[in-house]
PDB file of C-alpha atoms in Angstrom:
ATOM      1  CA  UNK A   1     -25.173 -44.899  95.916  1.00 86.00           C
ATOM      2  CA  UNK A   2     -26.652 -46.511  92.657  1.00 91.00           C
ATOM      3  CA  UNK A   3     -24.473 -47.990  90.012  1.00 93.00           C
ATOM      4  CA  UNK A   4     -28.114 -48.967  87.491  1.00 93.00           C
ATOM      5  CA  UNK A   5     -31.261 -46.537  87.117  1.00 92.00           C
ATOM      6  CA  UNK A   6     -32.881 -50.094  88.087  1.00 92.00           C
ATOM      7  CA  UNK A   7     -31.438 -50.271  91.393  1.00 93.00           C
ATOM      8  CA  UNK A   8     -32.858 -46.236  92.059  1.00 93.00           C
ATOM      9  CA  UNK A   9     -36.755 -47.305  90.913  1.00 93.00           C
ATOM     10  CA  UNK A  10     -36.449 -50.497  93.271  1.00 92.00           C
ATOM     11  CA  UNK A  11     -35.164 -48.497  96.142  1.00 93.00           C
ATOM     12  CA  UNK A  12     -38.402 -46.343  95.320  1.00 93.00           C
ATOM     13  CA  UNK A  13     -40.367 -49.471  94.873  1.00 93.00           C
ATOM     14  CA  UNK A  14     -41.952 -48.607  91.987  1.00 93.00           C
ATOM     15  CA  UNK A  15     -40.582 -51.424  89.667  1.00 91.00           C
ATOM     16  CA  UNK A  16     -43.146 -54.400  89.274  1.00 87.00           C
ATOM     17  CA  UNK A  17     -43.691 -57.385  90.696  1.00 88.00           C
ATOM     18  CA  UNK A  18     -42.849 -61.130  89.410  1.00 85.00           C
ATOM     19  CA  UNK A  19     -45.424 -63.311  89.841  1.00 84.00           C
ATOM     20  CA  UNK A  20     -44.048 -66.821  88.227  1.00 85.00           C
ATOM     21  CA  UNK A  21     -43.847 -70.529  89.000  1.00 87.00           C
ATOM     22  CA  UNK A  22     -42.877 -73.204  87.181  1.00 87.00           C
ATOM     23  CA  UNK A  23     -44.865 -72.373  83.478  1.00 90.00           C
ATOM     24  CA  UNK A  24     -46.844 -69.951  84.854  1.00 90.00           C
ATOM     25  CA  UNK A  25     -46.453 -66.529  83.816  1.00 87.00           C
ATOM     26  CA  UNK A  26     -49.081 -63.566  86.017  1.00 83.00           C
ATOM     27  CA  UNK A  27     -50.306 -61.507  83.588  1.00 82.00           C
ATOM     28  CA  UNK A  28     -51.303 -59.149  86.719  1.00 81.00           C
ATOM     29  CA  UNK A  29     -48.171 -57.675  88.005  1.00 83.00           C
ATOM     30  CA  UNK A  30     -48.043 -54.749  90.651  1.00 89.00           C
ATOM     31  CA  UNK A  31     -45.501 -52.686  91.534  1.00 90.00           C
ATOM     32  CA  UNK A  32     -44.073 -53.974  94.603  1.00 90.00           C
ATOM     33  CA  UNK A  33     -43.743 -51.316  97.061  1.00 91.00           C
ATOM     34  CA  UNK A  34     -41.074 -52.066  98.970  1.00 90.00           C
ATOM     35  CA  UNK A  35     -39.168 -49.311  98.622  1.00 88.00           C
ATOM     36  CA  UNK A  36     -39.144 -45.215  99.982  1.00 91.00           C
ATOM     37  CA  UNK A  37     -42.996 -44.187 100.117  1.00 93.00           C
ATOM     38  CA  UNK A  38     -41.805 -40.612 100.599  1.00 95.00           C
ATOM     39  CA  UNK A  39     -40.202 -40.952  97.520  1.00 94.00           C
ATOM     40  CA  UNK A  40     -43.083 -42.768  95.202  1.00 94.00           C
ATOM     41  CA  UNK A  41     -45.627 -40.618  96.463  1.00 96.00           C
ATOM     42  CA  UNK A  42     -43.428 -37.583  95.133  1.00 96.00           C
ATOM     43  CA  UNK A  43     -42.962 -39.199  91.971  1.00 95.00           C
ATOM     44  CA  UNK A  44     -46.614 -39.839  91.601  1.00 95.00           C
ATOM     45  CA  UNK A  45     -47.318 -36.583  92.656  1.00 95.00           C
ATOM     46  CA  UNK A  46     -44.700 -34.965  90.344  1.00 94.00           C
ATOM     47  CA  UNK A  47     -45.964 -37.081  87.094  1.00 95.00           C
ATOM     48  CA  UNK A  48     -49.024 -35.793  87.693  1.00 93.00           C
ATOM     49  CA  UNK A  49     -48.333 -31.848  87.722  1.00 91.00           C
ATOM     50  CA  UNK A  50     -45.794 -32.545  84.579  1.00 90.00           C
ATOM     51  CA  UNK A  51     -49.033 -34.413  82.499  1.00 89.00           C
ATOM     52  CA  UNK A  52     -51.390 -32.045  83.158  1.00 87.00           C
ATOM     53  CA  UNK A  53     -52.576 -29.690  80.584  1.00 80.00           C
ATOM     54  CA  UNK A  54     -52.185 -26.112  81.654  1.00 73.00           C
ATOM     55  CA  UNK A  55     -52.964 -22.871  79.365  1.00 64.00           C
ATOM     56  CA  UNK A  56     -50.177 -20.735  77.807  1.00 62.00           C
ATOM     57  CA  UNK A  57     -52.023 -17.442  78.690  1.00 63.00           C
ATOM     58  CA  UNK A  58     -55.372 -17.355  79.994  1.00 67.00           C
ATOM     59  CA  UNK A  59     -56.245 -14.646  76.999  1.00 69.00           C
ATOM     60  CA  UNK A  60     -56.007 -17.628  74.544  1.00 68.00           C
ATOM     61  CA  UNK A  61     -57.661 -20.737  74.121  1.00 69.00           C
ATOM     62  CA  UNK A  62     -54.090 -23.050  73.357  1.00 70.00           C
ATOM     63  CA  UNK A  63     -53.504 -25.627  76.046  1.00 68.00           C
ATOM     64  CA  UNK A  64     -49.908 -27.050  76.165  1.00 74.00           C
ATOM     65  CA  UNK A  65     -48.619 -30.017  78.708  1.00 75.00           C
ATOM     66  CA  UNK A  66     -46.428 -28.597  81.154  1.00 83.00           C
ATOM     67  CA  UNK A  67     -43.799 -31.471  80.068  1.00 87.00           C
ATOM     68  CA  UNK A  68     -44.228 -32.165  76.837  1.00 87.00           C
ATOM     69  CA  UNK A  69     -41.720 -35.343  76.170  1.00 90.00           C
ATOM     70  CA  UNK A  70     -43.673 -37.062  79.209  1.00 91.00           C
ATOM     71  CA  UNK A  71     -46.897 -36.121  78.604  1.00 90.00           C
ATOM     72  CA  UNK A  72     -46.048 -37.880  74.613  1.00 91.00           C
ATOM     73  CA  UNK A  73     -44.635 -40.926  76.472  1.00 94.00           C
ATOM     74  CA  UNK A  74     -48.174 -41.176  78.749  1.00 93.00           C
ATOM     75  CA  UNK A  75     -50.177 -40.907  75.719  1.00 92.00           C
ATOM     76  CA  UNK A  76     -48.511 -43.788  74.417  1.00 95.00           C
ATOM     77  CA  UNK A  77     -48.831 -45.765  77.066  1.00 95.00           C
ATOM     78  CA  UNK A  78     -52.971 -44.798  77.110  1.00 94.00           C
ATOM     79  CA  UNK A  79     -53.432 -45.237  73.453  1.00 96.00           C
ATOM     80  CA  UNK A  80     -51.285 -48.857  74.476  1.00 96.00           C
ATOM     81  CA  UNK A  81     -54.584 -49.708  76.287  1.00 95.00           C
ATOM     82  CA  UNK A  82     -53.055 -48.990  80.030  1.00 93.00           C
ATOM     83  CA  UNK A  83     -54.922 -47.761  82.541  1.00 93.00           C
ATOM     84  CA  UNK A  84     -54.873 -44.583  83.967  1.00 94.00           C
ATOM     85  CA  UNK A  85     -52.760 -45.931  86.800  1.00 93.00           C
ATOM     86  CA  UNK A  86     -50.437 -47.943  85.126  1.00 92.00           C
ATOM     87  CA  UNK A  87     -49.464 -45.550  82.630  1.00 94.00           C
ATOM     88  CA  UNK A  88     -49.362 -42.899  85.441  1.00 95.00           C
ATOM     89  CA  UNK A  89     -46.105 -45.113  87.575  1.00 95.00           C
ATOM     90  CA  UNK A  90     -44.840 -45.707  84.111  1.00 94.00           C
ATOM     91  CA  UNK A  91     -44.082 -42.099  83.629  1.00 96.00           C
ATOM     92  CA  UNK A  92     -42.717 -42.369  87.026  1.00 96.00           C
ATOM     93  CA  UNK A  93     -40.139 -44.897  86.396  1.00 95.00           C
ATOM     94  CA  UNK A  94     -39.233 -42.541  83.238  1.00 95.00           C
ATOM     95  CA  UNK A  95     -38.953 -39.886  85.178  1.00 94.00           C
ATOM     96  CA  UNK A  96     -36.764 -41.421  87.961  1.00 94.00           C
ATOM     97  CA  UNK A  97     -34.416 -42.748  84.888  1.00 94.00           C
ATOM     98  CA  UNK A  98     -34.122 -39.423  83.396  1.00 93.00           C
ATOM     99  CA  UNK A  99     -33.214 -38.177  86.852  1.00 93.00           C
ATOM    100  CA  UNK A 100     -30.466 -40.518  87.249  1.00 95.00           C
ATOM    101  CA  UNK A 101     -29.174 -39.842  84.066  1.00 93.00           C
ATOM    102  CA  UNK A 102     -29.034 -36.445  84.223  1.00 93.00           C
ATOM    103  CA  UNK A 103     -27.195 -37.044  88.113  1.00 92.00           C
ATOM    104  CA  UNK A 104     -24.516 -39.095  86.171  1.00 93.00           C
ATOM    105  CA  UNK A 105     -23.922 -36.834  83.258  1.00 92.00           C
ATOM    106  CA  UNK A 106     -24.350 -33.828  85.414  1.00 91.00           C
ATOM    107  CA  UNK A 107     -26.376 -31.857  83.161  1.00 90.00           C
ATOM    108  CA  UNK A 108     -29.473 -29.833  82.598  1.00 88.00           C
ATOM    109  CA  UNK A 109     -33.304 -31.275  81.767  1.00 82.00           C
ATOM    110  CA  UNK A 110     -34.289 -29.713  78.367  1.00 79.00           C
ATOM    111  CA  UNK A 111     -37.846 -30.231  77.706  1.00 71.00           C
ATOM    112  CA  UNK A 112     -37.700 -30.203  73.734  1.00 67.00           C
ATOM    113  CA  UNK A 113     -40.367 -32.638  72.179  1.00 54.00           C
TER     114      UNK A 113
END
């Protein structure tokens, strides 16, 4: 139904806003919604299980992300200086292009960082 990963994060609305006219350039940009909210709030939802820090084994003190690769690409964006948020529907929109790609190439997610 998609022929660009860009096309799949506007239909779930999640790609940001352009707020221009004539020389002026918004510095505050939102994402603009427009799309599937079933679909954004599962993103949000799932970016949010995958950063979280969870414990190998409860005997041991080592805590691992449960996705590793975007767990390093939220970091980034926080140590970028974005908020919580904003690095939060960034991961989304990674997520959603991974998950395109991986449609198109019909393969497997391997989560080696």
């Amino acid at each position: 139904r998609f022929n660009h990963p860009k096309k799949l994060v506007a239909f779930a609305g999640i790609d940001p806003s352009i707020f221009e006219s004539g020389r002026f350039k918004g510095t505050v940009n939102r994402i603009t919604k427009r799309g599937s909210s079933r679909l954004r709030r599962a993103l949000y939802l799932a970016v949010k299980c995958a950063i979280r820090d969870c414990r190998k084994k409860k005997t041991t003190k080592d805590i691992i992300p449960r996705n590793k690769r975007l767990r390093e690409f939220y970091d980034k964006k926080r140590e970028e200086g974005k908020p919580y948020k904003v690095a939060v529907i960034a991961c989304a929109n990674k997520l959603l292009q991974w998950i395109y790609a991986l449609l198109k190439s019909n393969s497997t997610f391997q989560d080696i960082a």
